[in-house]
PDB file of C-alpha atoms and ligand atoms in Angstrom:
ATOM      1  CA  UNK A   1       0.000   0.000   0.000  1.00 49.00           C
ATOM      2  CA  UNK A   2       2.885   2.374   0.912  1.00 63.00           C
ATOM      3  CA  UNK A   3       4.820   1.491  -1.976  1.00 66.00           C
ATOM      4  CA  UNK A   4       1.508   2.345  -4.219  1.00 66.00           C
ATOM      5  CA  UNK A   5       1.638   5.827  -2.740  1.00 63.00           C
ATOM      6  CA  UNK A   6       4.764   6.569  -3.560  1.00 60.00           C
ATOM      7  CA  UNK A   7       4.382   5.125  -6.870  1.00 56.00           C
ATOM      8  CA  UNK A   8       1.225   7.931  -7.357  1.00 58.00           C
ATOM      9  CA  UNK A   9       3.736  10.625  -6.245  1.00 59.00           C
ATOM     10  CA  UNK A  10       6.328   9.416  -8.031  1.00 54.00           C
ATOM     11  CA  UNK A  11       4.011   9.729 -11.399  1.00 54.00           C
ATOM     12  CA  UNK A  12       2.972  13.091 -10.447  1.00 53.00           C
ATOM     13  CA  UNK A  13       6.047  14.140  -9.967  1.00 52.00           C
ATOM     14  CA  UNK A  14       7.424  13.059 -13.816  1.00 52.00           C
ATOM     15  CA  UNK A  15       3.858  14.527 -14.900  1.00 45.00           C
ATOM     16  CA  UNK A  16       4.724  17.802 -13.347  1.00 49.00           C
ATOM     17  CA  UNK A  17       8.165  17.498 -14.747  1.00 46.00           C
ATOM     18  CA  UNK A  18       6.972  17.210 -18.106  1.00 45.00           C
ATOM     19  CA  UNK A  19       4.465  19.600 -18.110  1.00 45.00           C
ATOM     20  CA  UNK A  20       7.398  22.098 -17.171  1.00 43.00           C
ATOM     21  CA  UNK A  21       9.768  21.148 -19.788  1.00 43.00           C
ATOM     22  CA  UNK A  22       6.732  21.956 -21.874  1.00 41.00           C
ATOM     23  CA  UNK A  23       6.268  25.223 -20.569  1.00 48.00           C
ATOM     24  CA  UNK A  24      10.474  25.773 -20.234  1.00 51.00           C
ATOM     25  CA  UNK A  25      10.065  25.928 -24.087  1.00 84.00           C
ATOM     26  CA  UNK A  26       9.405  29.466 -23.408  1.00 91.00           C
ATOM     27  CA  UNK A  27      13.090  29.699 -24.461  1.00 97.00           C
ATOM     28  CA  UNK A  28      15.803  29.791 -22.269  1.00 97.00           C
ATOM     29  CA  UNK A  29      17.556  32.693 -20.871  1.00 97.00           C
ATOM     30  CA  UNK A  30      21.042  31.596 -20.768  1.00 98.00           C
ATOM     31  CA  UNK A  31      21.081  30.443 -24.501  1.00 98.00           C
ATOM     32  CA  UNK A  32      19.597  33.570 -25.576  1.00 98.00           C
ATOM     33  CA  UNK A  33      22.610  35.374 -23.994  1.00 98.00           C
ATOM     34  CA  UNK A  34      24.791  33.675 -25.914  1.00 98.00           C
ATOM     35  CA  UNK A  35      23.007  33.802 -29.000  1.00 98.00           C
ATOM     36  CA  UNK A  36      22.410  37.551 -28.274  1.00 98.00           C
ATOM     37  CA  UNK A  37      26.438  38.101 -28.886  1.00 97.00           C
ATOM     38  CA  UNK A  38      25.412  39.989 -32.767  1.00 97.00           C
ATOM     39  CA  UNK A  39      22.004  41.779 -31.550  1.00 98.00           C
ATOM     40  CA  UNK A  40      23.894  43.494 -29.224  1.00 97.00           C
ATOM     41  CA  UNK A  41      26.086  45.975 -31.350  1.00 97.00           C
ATOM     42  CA  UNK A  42      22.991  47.551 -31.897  1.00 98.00           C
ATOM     43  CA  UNK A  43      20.691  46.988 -29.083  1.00 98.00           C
ATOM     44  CA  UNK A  44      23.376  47.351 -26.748  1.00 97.00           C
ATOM     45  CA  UNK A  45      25.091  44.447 -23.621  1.00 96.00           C
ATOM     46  CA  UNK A  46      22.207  45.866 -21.631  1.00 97.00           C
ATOM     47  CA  UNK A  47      19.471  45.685 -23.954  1.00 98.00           C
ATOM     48  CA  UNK A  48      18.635  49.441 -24.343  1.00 96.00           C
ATOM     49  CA  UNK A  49      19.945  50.420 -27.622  1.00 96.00           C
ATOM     50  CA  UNK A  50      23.218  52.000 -28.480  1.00 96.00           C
ATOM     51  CA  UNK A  51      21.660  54.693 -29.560  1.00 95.00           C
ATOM     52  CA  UNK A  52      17.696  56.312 -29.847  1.00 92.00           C
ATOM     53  CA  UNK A  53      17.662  54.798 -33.722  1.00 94.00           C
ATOM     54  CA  UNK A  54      17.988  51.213 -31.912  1.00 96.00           C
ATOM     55  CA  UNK A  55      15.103  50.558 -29.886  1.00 96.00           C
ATOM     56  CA  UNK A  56      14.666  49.101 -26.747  1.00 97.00           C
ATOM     57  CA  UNK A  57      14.231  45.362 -25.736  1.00 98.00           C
ATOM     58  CA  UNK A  58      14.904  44.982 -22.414  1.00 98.00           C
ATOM     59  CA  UNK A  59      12.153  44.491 -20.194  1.00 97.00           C
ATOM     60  CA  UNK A  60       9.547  44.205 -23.205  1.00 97.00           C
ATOM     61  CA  UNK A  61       6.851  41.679 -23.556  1.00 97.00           C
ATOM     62  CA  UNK A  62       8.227  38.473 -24.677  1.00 98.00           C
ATOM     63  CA  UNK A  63       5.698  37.648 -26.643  1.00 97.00           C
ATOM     64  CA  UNK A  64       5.315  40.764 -28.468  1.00 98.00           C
ATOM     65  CA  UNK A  65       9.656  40.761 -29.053  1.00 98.00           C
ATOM     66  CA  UNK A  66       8.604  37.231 -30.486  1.00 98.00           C
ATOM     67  CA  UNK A  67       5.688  38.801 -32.900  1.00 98.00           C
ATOM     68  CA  UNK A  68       7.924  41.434 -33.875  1.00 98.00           C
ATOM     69  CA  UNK A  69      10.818  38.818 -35.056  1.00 98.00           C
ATOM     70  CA  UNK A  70       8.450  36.538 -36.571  1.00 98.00           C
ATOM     71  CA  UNK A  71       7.441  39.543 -39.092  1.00 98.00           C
ATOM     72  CA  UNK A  72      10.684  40.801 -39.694  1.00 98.00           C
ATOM     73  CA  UNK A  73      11.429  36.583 -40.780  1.00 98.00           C
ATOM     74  CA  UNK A  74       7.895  36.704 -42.921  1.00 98.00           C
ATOM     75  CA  UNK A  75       8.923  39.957 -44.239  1.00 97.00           C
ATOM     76  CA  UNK A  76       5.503  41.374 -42.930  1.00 98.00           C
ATOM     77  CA  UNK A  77       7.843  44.348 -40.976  1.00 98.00           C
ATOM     78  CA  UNK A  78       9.673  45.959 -42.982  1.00 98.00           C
ATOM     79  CA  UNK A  79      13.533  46.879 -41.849  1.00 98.00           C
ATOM     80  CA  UNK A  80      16.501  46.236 -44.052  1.00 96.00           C
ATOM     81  CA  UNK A  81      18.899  45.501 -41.217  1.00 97.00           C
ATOM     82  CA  UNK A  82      16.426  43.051 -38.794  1.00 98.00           C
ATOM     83  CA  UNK A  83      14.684  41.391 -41.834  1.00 98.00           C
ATOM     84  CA  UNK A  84      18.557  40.334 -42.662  1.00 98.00           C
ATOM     85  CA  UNK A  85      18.806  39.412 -38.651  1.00 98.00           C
ATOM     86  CA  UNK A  86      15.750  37.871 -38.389  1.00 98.00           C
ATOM     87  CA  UNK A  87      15.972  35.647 -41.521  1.00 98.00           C
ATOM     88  CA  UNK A  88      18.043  33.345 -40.341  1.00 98.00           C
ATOM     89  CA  UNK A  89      17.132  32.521 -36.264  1.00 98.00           C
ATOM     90  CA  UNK A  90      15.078  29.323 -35.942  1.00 98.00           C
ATOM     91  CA  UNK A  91      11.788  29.449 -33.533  1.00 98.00           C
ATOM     92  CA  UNK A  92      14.076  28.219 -30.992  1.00 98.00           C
ATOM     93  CA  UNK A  93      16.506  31.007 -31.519  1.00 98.00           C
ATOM     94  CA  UNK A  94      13.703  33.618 -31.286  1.00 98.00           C
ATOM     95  CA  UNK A  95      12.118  31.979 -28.333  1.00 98.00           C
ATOM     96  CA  UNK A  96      15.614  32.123 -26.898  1.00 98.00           C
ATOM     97  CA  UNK A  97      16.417  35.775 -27.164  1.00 98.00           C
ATOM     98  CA  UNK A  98      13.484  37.296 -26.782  1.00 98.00           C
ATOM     99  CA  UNK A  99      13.733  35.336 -23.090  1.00 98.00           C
ATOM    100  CA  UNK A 100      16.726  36.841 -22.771  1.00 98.00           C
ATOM    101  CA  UNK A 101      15.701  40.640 -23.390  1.00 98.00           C
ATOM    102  CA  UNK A 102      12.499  40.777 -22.045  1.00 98.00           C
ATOM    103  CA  UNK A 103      14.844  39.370 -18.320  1.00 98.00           C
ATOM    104  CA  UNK A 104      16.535  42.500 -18.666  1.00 98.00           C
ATOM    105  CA  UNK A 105      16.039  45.301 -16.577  1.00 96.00           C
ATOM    106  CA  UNK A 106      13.620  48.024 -18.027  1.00 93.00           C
ATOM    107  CA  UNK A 107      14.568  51.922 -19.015  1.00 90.00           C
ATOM    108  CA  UNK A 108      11.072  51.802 -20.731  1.00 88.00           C
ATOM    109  CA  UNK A 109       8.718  54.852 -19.704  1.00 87.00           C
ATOM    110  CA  UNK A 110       5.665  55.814 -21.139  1.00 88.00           C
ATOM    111  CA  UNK A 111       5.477  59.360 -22.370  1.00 86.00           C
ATOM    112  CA  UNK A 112       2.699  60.436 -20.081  1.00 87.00           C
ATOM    113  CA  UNK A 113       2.740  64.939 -19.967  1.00 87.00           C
ATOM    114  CA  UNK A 114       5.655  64.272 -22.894  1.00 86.00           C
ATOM    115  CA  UNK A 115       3.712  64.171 -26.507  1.00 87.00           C
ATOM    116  CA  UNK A 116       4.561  67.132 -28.639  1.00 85.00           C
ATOM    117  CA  UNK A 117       1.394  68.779 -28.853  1.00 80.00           C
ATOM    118  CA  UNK A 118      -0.540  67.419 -26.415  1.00 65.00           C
ATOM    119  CA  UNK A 119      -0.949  68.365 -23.002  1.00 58.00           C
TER     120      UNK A 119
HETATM  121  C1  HEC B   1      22.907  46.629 -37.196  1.00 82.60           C
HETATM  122  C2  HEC B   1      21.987  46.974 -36.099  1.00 82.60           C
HETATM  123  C3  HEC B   1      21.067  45.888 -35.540  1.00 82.60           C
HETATM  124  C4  HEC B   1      21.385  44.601 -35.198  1.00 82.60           C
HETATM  125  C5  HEC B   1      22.743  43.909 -35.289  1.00 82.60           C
HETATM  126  C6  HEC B   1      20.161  44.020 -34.672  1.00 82.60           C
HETATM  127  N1  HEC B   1      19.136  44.911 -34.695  1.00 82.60           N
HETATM  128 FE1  HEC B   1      17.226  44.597 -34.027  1.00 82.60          FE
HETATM  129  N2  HEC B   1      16.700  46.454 -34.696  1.00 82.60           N
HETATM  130  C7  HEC B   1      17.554  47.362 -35.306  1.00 82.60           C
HETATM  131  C8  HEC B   1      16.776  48.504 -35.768  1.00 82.60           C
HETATM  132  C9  HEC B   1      17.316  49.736 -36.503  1.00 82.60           C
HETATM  133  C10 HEC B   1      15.430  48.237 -35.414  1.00 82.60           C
HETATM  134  C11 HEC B   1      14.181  49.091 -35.736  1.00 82.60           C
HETATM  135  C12 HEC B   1      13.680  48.610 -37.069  1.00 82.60           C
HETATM  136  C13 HEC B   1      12.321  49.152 -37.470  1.00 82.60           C
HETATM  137  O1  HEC B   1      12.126  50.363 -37.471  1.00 82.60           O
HETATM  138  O2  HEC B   1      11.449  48.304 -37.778  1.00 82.60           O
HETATM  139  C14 HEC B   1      15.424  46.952 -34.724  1.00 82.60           C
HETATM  140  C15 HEC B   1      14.284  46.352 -34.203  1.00 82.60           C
HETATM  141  C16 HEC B   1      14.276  45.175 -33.495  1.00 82.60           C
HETATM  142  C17 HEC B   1      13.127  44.623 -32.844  1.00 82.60           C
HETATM  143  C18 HEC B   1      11.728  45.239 -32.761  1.00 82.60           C
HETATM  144  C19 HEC B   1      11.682  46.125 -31.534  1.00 82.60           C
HETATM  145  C20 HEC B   1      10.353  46.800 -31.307  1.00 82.60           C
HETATM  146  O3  HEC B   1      10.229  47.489 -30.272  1.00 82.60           O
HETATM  147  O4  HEC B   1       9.423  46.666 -32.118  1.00 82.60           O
HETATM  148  C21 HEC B   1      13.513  43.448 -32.256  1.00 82.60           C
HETATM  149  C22 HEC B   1      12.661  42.503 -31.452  1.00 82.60           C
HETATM  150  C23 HEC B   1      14.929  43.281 -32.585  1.00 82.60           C
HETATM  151  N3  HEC B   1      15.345  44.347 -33.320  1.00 82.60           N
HETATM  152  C24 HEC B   1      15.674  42.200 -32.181  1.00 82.60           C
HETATM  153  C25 HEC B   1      16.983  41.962 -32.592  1.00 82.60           C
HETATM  154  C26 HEC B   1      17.696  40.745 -32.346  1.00 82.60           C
HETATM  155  C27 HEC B   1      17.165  39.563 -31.532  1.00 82.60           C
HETATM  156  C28 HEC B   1      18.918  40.864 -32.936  1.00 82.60           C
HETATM  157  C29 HEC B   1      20.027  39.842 -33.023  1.00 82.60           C
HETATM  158  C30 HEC B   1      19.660  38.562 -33.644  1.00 82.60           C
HETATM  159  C31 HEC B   1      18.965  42.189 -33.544  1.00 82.60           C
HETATM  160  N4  HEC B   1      17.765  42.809 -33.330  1.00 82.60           N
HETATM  161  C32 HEC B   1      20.064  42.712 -34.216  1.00 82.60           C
HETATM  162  C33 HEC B   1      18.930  47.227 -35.450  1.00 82.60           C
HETATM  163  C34 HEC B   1      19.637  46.079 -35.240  1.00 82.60           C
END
């Protein structure tokens, strides 16, 4: 009887495992860093952009980093240097690095009392 208990734990356990590898396949941080080696001349080691022509991707949404690479891939965005960066990451790739921006730390503001014109 004992050994039947542990034998239900010991299933829930692997079920819970695998339903978290599932889930892990939100990409993987650490890969993503080191995949991130040619994204950052632009979008700088921390994410933020080298300068305000390279935008932002730390601390974004991960899935909408992922949209946004997905279209530059499809060619449905439009950018002459990311569709060339984009064209050649696999889903894996892109799952990877955008899990690695969107972990970095956020300058992103909104521009609440700032739009030109408004008030
Ligand atoms: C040579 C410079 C350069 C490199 C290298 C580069 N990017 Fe970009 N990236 C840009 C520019 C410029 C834009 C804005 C393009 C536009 O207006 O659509 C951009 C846009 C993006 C966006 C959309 C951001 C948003 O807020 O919509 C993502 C995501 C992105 N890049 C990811 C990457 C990743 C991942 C890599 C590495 C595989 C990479 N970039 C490499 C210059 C670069």
């Amino acid at each position: 009887m004992q050994s039947r208990t542990i034998l239900v734990a010991l299933v829930a356990a692997a079920l819970a495992l695998s339903f978290g590898t599932a889930s892990a396949n939100d990409g993987s941080i650490a890969a993503g860093k080191q995949k991130a080696a040619p994204c950052e001349a632009c979008h700088g080691t921390d994410g933020n952009g080298i300068a305000p022509n390279y935008p932002a991707l730390a601390g974004q949404y991960q899935d909408y980093l992922e949209q946004a690479l997905h279209e530059y891939k499809d060619g449905k965005r439009t950018n002459a240097i990311m569709n060339g960066m984009a064209a050649p990451l696999s889903d894996q790739d892109i799952k990877d690095l955008t899990a690695f921006f969107a972990s970095l730390p956020s300058k992103l503001s909104d521009l609440h009392g700032k739009i030109q014109g408004g008030d």
